[in-house]
Tab-separated table of C-alpha atoms in Angstrom:
chain	number	residue	atom	x	y	z
M	1	MET	CA	32.470	62.361	-113.969
M	2	LEU	CA	31.030	66.274	-115.045
M	3	PHE	CA	34.922	66.412	-115.877
M	4	HIS	CA	35.078	63.616	-117.831
M	5	SER	CA	32.345	64.102	-119.716
M	6	SER	CA	33.482	67.247	-121.590
M	7	ILE	CA	36.968	65.803	-121.659
M	8	ARG	CA	34.482	62.856	-124.083
M	9	LYS	CA	32.241	65.409	-126.021
M	10	GLU	CA	34.999	68.010	-126.810
M	11	LEU	CA	37.306	64.760	-128.530
M	12	GLY	CA	34.744	63.308	-130.351
M	13	ARG	CA	35.163	65.995	-131.434
M	14	SER	CA	37.867	66.872	-132.114
M	15	PHE	CA	38.927	63.083	-133.109
M	16	GLY	CA	35.566	63.127	-135.801
M	17	ALA	CA	37.498	66.448	-137.691
M	18	THR	CA	40.673	64.967	-137.766
M	19	LEU	CA	39.740	61.781	-139.307
M	20	VAL	CA	37.962	63.504	-142.274
M	21	VAL	CA	40.713	65.695	-143.001
M	22	LEU	CA	43.269	62.981	-142.777
M	23	ALA	CA	40.954	61.234	-145.183
M	24	THR	CA	40.461	63.126	-146.925
M	25	VAL	CA	44.045	63.792	-148.144
M	26	VAL	CA	44.648	59.829	-148.233
M	27	MET	CA	42.174	59.472	-150.675
M	28	THR	CA	43.241	62.147	-152.704
M	29	ILE	CA	46.966	60.105	-153.109
M	30	MET	CA	45.611	57.267	-153.854
M	31	LEU	CA	43.303	58.199	-155.892
M	32	ILE	CA	46.784	60.381	-157.274
M	33	ARG	CA	48.892	56.995	-157.235
M	34	VAL	CA	45.938	54.258	-158.635
M	35	LEU	CA	45.955	56.926	-161.772
M	36	GLY	CA	50.448	56.700	-162.231
M	37	GLN	CA	49.190	52.601	-162.157
M	38	ALA	CA	46.307	52.781	-164.426
M	39	ALA	CA	47.727	54.547	-167.077
M	40	ARG	CA	51.212	52.182	-166.425
M	41	GLY	CA	48.535	49.359	-167.547
M	42	SER	CA	48.778	47.518	-163.458
M	43	VAL	CA	45.184	48.433	-162.801
M	44	ASN	CA	42.148	48.209	-165.439
M	45	PRO	CA	40.684	52.409	-165.644
M	46	SER	CA	37.310	51.216	-164.870
M	47	GLU	CA	38.161	49.539	-161.504
M	48	VAL	CA	39.958	52.747	-160.422
M	49	LEU	CA	38.033	53.891	-158.162
M	50	LEU	CA	37.160	50.335	-156.295
M	51	VAL	CA	41.054	49.658	-155.946
M	52	MET	CA	41.596	52.912	-154.591
M	53	GLY	CA	38.699	51.709	-152.233
M	54	TYR	CA	40.072	49.333	-150.764
M	55	THR	CA	43.448	50.796	-150.646
M	56	VAL	CA	41.913	53.906	-148.768
M	57	LEU	CA	40.591	51.005	-146.500
M	58	SER	CA	43.876	48.615	-146.103
M	59	GLN	CA	44.936	52.192	-144.406
M	60	LEU	CA	42.259	53.035	-142.450
M	61	SER	CA	44.384	51.891	-138.961
M	62	THR	CA	47.684	53.406	-139.204
M	63	ILE	CA	44.618	56.346	-140.402
M	64	LEU	CA	43.067	56.148	-136.635
M	65	ALA	CA	46.054	56.072	-135.153
M	66	LEU	CA	46.364	59.784	-135.907
M	67	SER	CA	43.983	61.277	-135.954
M	68	LEU	CA	43.277	59.726	-132.125
M	69	PHE	CA	46.647	60.738	-130.792
M	70	VAL	CA	46.251	64.731	-133.192
M	71	SER	CA	43.392	64.268	-131.411
M	72	ILE	CA	44.280	63.865	-127.846
M	73	VAL	CA	47.626	66.042	-127.930
M	74	GLY	CA	44.939	68.613	-129.828
M	75	THR	CA	42.264	68.617	-127.660
M	76	LEU	CA	44.189	68.531	-124.456
M	77	SER	CA	47.233	71.062	-125.489
M	78	ARG	CA	43.938	73.860	-126.272
M	79	MET	CA	43.003	72.886	-122.857
M	80	TYR	CA	46.335	73.691	-121.216
M	81	ARG	CA	45.894	77.237	-123.081
M	82	ASP	CA	42.865	78.443	-122.456
M	83	SER	CA	43.709	77.429	-118.486
M	84	GLU	CA	40.999	75.058	-118.311
M	85	MET	CA	43.705	72.320	-117.299
M	86	VAL	CA	45.004	74.784	-114.715
M	87	ILE	CA	41.126	75.382	-112.456
M	88	TRP	CA	40.477	70.931	-113.515
M	89	LEU	CA	43.834	70.505	-111.505
M	90	SER	CA	44.314	72.922	-109.346
M	91	ALA	CA	40.523	70.511	-107.609
M	92	GLY	CA	42.427	67.929	-107.101
M	93	ARG	CA	42.536	66.041	-110.735
M	94	GLY	CA	46.495	64.710	-110.836
M	95	LEU	CA	47.694	64.414	-114.220
M	96	ALA	CA	47.343	60.417	-114.000
M	97	SER	CA	43.552	60.774	-112.874
M	98	LEU	CA	43.138	62.380	-117.099
M	99	LEU	CA	44.159	58.929	-118.751
M	100	ARG	CA	41.459	56.826	-117.021
M	101	PRO	CA	39.143	59.334	-119.205
M	102	LEU	CA	41.348	59.756	-122.401
M	103	LEU	CA	41.045	55.299	-122.186
M	104	ARG	CA	37.704	55.260	-122.461
M	105	PHE	CA	37.055	56.904	-125.608
M	106	SER	CA	40.515	55.703	-126.973
M	107	TRP	CA	39.077	51.668	-125.979
M	108	PRO	CA	36.349	51.793	-130.060
M	109	VAL	CA	38.869	52.894	-131.323
M	110	LEU	CA	41.744	50.837	-130.872
M	111	ALA	CA	39.195	48.014	-131.056
M	112	LEU	CA	39.060	49.180	-134.250
M	113	ILE	CA	42.663	49.704	-134.998
M	114	ALA	CA	43.143	45.090	-134.158
M	115	VAL	CA	40.486	45.089	-136.363
M	116	LEU	CA	42.081	46.213	-139.351
M	117	ALA	CA	45.683	45.648	-138.867
M	118	LEU	CA	44.348	42.072	-137.887
M	119	GLY	CA	41.692	40.751	-140.422
M	120	VAL	CA	41.072	43.589	-143.305
M	121	TRP	CA	44.309	44.898	-143.796
M	122	PRO	CA	45.548	41.569	-145.851
M	123	TRP	CA	41.580	41.071	-146.970
M	124	ALA	CA	42.092	44.200	-148.673
M	125	ASN	CA	45.454	43.482	-150.094
M	126	THR	CA	44.410	40.161	-151.602
M	127	GLN	CA	41.282	41.701	-153.443
M	128	ILE	CA	43.592	44.969	-155.175
M	129	GLN	CA	45.732	42.077	-155.467
M	130	ASP	CA	43.205	39.719	-157.053
M	131	MET	CA	41.967	42.826	-159.679
M	132	LYS	CA	45.769	44.287	-160.343
M	133	ASP	CA	46.009	39.999	-161.663
M	134	ARG	CA	42.598	39.871	-163.217
M	135	TYR	CA	43.556	43.021	-165.160
M	136	GLU	CA	47.091	41.719	-166.366
M	137	GLN	CA	45.879	37.967	-167.513
M	138	ARG	CA	43.468	39.051	-170.132
M	139	GLY	CA	43.670	38.367	-173.013
M	140	ASP	CA	45.381	38.960	-175.693
M	141	ILE	CA	42.232	40.335	-178.066
M	142	ASP	CA	41.043	42.137	-174.756
M	143	ARG	CA	44.448	43.720	-174.470
M	144	VAL	CA	44.369	45.734	-178.112
M	145	ALA	CA	43.768	48.898	-178.688
M	146	PRO	CA	43.093	51.395	-182.067
M	147	GLY	CA	46.392	52.833	-182.297
M	148	GLN	CA	47.726	51.447	-178.860
M	149	PHE	CA	50.750	49.625	-178.778
M	150	GLN	CA	49.303	46.217	-176.744
M	151	GLU	CA	52.546	43.882	-175.709
M	152	SER	CA	50.349	39.717	-175.383
M	153	ALA	CA	50.170	37.991	-171.301
M	154	GLY	CA	53.683	36.587	-172.691
M	155	GLY	CA	55.421	39.485	-173.555
M	156	ASN	CA	56.788	37.376	-176.898
M	157	ARG	CA	54.368	39.926	-179.065
M	158	VAL	CA	53.290	42.949	-179.819
M	159	PHE	CA	49.575	44.254	-182.077
M	160	PHE	CA	48.324	47.305	-182.940
M	161	ILE	CA	45.073	48.370	-185.462
M	162	ASP	CA	45.106	51.198	-187.490
M	163	LYS	CA	41.446	51.961	-186.361
M	164	ALA	CA	38.539	50.343	-184.980
M	165	SER	CA	35.244	48.368	-186.601
M	166	PRO	CA	31.757	48.520	-186.041
M	167	ASP	CA	32.040	44.541	-186.658
M	168	SER	CA	34.266	44.422	-182.917
M	169	GLN	CA	35.296	40.641	-185.059
M	170	THR	CA	36.709	42.807	-187.589
M	171	ALA	CA	40.311	45.391	-187.583
M	172	SER	CA	42.486	46.662	-190.332
M	173	ASN	CA	46.025	47.433	-190.487
M	174	VAL	CA	47.106	44.580	-188.210
M	175	PHE	CA	50.201	44.850	-187.633
M	176	ILE	CA	51.562	41.847	-185.696
M	177	THR	CA	55.740	41.505	-183.754
M	178	SER	CA	56.981	38.509	-181.742
M	179	SER	CA	59.578	36.931	-180.855
M	180	GLU	CA	59.286	32.644	-180.544
M	181	HIS	CA	62.296	30.046	-180.377
M	182	GLY	CA	64.528	32.710	-181.243
M	183	GLN	CA	63.497	34.073	-184.138
M	184	ASP	CA	62.136	37.638	-184.967
M	185	MET	CA	58.292	38.068	-186.482
M	186	VAL	CA	56.736	41.093	-188.290
M	187	THR	CA	53.103	40.645	-189.746
M	188	SER	CA	51.161	43.367	-191.157
M	189	ALA	CA	48.201	43.053	-193.437
M	190	ARG	CA	45.130	45.052	-194.612
M	191	SER	CA	42.975	43.506	-192.922
M	192	GLY	CA	41.924	40.866	-190.392
M	193	ARG	CA	39.620	38.515	-188.648
M	194	LEU	CA	38.919	36.282	-185.531
M	195	GLU	CA	37.743	32.859	-185.487
M	196	THR	CA	37.401	30.523	-182.960
M	197	ILE	CA	39.078	27.446	-184.766
M	198	LYS	CA	38.919	23.890	-183.142
M	199	GLY	CA	38.327	25.685	-180.161
M	200	GLN	CA	41.280	27.362	-180.166
M	201	ARG	CA	40.514	31.211	-181.237
M	202	PHE	CA	42.809	32.843	-184.483
M	203	VAL	CA	43.364	36.154	-186.598
M	204	VAL	CA	42.844	35.408	-189.645
M	205	LEU	CA	44.567	37.870	-191.883
M	206	THR	CA	44.711	39.405	-194.877
M	207	ASP	CA	46.549	40.534	-197.834
M	208	GLY	CA	50.048	40.888	-195.886
M	209	GLN	CA	53.588	39.732	-195.539
M	210	ARG	CA	55.631	38.354	-193.491
M	211	MET	CA	59.684	38.978	-192.098
M	212	GLU	CA	61.828	36.437	-190.272
M	213	SER	CA	65.026	36.706	-188.693
M	214	ARG	CA	67.291	35.360	-186.729
M	215	PRO	CA	70.038	37.397	-184.879
M	216	ASP	CA	72.755	34.446	-185.735
M	217	ASP	CA	71.202	34.455	-189.644
M	218	PRO	CA	71.653	37.862	-191.233
M	219	GLY	CA	69.385	36.996	-193.818
M	220	LEU	CA	65.521	37.918	-193.904
M	221	LYS	CA	63.677	36.179	-195.077
M	222	ILE	CA	60.266	38.007	-196.615
M	223	SER	CA	56.743	36.279	-197.547
M	224	GLU	CA	53.268	37.327	-198.837
M	225	PHE	CA	50.072	36.297	-198.376
M	226	ARG	CA	46.588	36.248	-198.815
M	227	GLU	CA	45.224	35.007	-196.070
M	228	TYR	CA	47.374	33.720	-192.237
M	229	GLY	CA	45.529	32.243	-189.679
M	230	ASN	CA	47.665	33.061	-186.070
M	231	LEU	CA	46.646	31.556	-182.589
M	232	ILE	CA	46.130	34.012	-180.643
M	233	GLY	CA	46.791	32.178	-177.339
M	234	GLY	CA	44.627	33.393	-173.628
M	235	ALA	CA	46.899	35.086	-170.966
M	236	ALA	CA	49.161	33.414	-170.401
M	237	ALA	CA	49.031	32.148	-165.987
M	238	SER	CA	50.951	33.434	-163.174
M	239	VAL	CA	52.030	30.870	-160.944
M	240	GLN	CA	52.907	31.843	-157.157
M	241	ASP	CA	54.960	30.232	-155.495
M	242	GLU	CA	54.344	32.007	-152.781
M	243	VAL	CA	51.700	34.420	-151.769
M	244	PRO	CA	53.265	37.630	-150.100
M	245	ALA	CA	52.938	37.584	-145.905
M	246	LYS	CA	50.642	40.719	-146.168
M	247	LEU	CA	47.881	38.718	-147.888
M	248	ARG	CA	47.836	36.092	-145.315
M	249	SER	CA	45.641	35.974	-143.300
M	250	THR	CA	46.557	36.166	-139.668
M	251	LEU	CA	45.234	33.009	-138.951
M	252	GLU	CA	47.968	31.451	-141.506
M	253	LEU	CA	50.866	33.600	-139.679
M	254	LEU	CA	50.487	32.054	-136.950
M	255	ARG	CA	50.382	28.883	-137.657
M	256	SER	CA	53.162	28.350	-140.037
M	257	PRO	CA	56.286	30.700	-137.608
M	258	THR	CA	58.613	32.000	-140.441
M	259	ARG	CA	60.724	34.470	-140.224
M	260	GLU	CA	59.130	36.878	-143.322
M	261	TYR	CA	55.344	35.013	-141.776
M	262	GLN	CA	56.457	36.727	-138.096
M	263	ALA	CA	58.112	40.555	-139.622
M	264	GLU	CA	54.001	41.051	-140.913
M	265	LEU	CA	52.618	39.346	-137.894
M	266	ALA	CA	54.971	41.558	-135.807
M	267	TRP	CA	53.653	44.921	-137.953
M	268	ARG	CA	50.096	44.830	-137.518
M	269	LEU	CA	50.410	43.786	-133.432
M	270	GLY	CA	52.067	46.901	-134.511
M	271	MET	CA	49.606	49.326	-134.566
M	272	VAL	CA	47.899	47.521	-131.364
M	273	PHE	CA	50.347	48.236	-129.834
M	274	ALA	CA	51.679	51.467	-131.207
M	275	GLY	CA	47.027	52.993	-130.073
M	276	ILE	CA	47.566	52.181	-126.988
M	277	ASN	CA	51.424	53.774	-126.996
M	278	PHE	CA	49.827	57.355	-128.595
M	279	VAL	CA	47.194	57.703	-125.553
M	280	VAL	CA	49.543	57.891	-122.919
M	281	LEU	CA	52.542	59.578	-124.995
M	282	ALA	CA	49.371	62.506	-125.557
M	283	LEU	CA	48.539	63.409	-122.348
M	284	ALA	CA	52.619	62.717	-121.821
M	285	ILE	CA	53.128	65.355	-123.407
M	286	SER	CA	50.125	68.046	-124.075
M	287	SER	CA	51.700	71.194	-121.910
M	288	VAL	CA	51.859	74.191	-123.230
M	289	ASN	CA	52.935	77.085	-122.485
M	290	PRO	CA	51.154	80.271	-123.715
M	291	ARG	CA	53.252	82.282	-124.549
M	292	ALA	CA	54.876	80.240	-127.132
M	293	GLY	CA	53.153	79.066	-130.603
M	294	ARG	CA	49.754	77.010	-130.465
M	295	SER	CA	50.665	74.679	-133.249
M	296	GLY	CA	54.086	73.936	-131.339
M	297	ASN	CA	52.772	70.076	-129.710
M	298	LEU	CA	50.555	69.117	-133.028
M	299	VAL	CA	54.232	69.828	-134.815
M	300	PHE	CA	56.070	66.823	-132.001
M	301	ALA	CA	53.415	65.181	-132.635
M	302	LEU	CA	53.343	64.575	-136.343
M	303	PHE	CA	57.185	64.556	-136.372
M	304	ALA	CA	56.710	61.406	-132.881
M	305	PHE	CA	54.290	60.028	-135.337
M	306	VAL	CA	56.273	59.233	-138.444
M	307	LEU	CA	59.701	58.679	-136.071
M	308	TYR	CA	57.373	55.742	-134.762
M	309	TYR	CA	55.759	54.905	-137.974
M	310	ASN	CA	59.212	54.793	-139.377
M	311	LEU	CA	60.492	52.230	-136.829
M	312	LEU	CA	57.753	49.894	-136.846
M	313	ASN	CA	58.829	49.600	-141.091
M	314	LEU	CA	62.164	49.001	-139.977
M	315	GLY	CA	61.478	47.178	-137.294
M	316	GLN	CA	59.600	44.395	-139.843
M	317	SER	CA	63.172	44.697	-142.441
M	318	TRP	CA	65.650	43.720	-139.493
M	319	MET	CA	62.998	40.724	-139.327
M	320	LEU	CA	63.070	40.033	-142.209
M	321	GLY	CA	67.055	40.103	-142.792
M	322	GLY	CA	67.666	37.569	-139.053
M	323	ARG	CA	68.734	41.572	-137.102
M	324	VAL	CA	65.874	41.075	-135.035
M	325	ALA	CA	63.601	38.556	-133.167
M	326	PHE	CA	59.516	38.534	-132.412
M	327	ALA	CA	59.338	38.948	-128.634
M	328	GLU	CA	62.993	41.366	-128.729
M	329	LEU	CA	61.012	44.013	-131.548
M	330	LEU	CA	58.296	43.657	-129.093
M	331	VAL	CA	59.374	44.500	-126.313
M	332	PHE	CA	61.884	46.404	-126.882
M	333	LEU	CA	59.768	48.546	-130.039
M	334	HIS	CA	56.837	49.386	-128.081
M	335	GLY	CA	57.524	48.969	-124.785
M	336	GLY	CA	60.521	51.418	-125.031
M	337	VAL	CA	57.866	53.589	-125.796
M	338	MET	CA	55.713	52.884	-122.760
M	339	ALA	CA	58.188	52.734	-121.116
M	340	GLY	CA	59.485	56.839	-122.029
M	341	SER	CA	55.814	57.646	-122.263
M	342	LEU	CA	55.373	56.278	-118.218
M	343	LEU	CA	58.282	57.386	-116.901
M	344	LEU	CA	57.542	61.114	-118.510
M	345	LEU	CA	53.798	60.921	-117.198
M	346	ALA	CA	54.882	60.169	-114.256
M	347	LYS	CA	57.219	62.961	-113.977
M	348	ARG	CA	54.871	65.283	-114.546
M	349	HIS	CA	52.573	64.219	-112.519
M	350	MET	CA	54.551	64.147	-109.888
M	351	GLN	CA	56.480	67.518	-110.878
M	352	TRP	CA	60.227	65.912	-110.964
M	353	SER	CA	62.317	68.355	-111.563
M	354	TRP	CA	65.781	67.623	-111.063
M	355	ARG	CA	66.606	70.804	-108.032
M	356	SER	CA	63.477	68.475	-106.472
M	357	LEU	CA	66.153	65.286	-106.549
M	358	LEU	CA	69.840	66.778	-105.343
M	359	ARG	CA	67.867	68.577	-102.524
M	360	PRO	CA	67.861	65.960	-100.085
M	361	ARG	CA	71.401	64.657	-101.632
M	362	ALA	CA	72.363	67.225	-100.810
M	363	ARG	CA	70.697	68.547	-96.978
M	364	THR	CA	72.323	64.813	-96.236
M	365	SER	CA	75.610	65.987	-96.991
M	366	ALA	CA	75.232	68.803	-95.428
């Protein structure tokens, strides 16, 4: 019991510190990415922090799995380096006996990874997509900003106003270019104001001119006007024939076993299986030579995590392409990693070596 409590306390401290560091790094990366999206006009600048929060929340299952893996490898490597593991093993504790306290410590984290991967991941992605859609579908007038060229929701108009006025319903030096029904039109006016006529919003331009041209006609038609009304339509509704699989709940994926849904379900279940495999793999590889460098195991752990995560994404793409089935991916990828980790753990627990395996055969032949 003393051994179990001591190793769980040290794992708790290491896991907490690793989680804070990784979460800070991921939040910084996501903040830079979201700021880039806001600069391109894909995200509302006033919702940058909210989008970043949902993005980090969607990636929290991956962060927890990596934190658990690194904390176990770091803690056990430190015990080997300081000869604490030698004391515990000399007291009759085999290496496989460490698996029980590791699982007792890890099961709340593994349960949280399952909840995040199966439930929070689609919910957070849905919230992010809804915010992007709302910002993309905002009205044409809401898109106009002084001193900037702004495209309309339908993509067929470009607006420009020179400067804002104290009244939000009026503007000066208005420029509008549009392309409708094979005709290009450029309209400019000294001023403009918003009016609602028969339930529809119009921008009424004053003292300007209008140029019309067609690609098949070399002529150019120019007309001047005292007042001209231009209909400002609402945002074009984005009709999605099919909601992406990452926005679907896990129950919906189970009810509709299509290839795309099964690939997404395999990725979500894969994060849970990966967390379990990381616990066994961390115990199997956490052996350090005191004469060697201290960071060798951590570098190997990071390399193993990157390889496993990339194989998980590669397996999802293979399922989308029809190269591998759902059960085959789970068995060969996650089952193969588990079998290899258990075999490596058994080798270290039983202290197998090629010399010990070949020695009985040599005696028999003699």
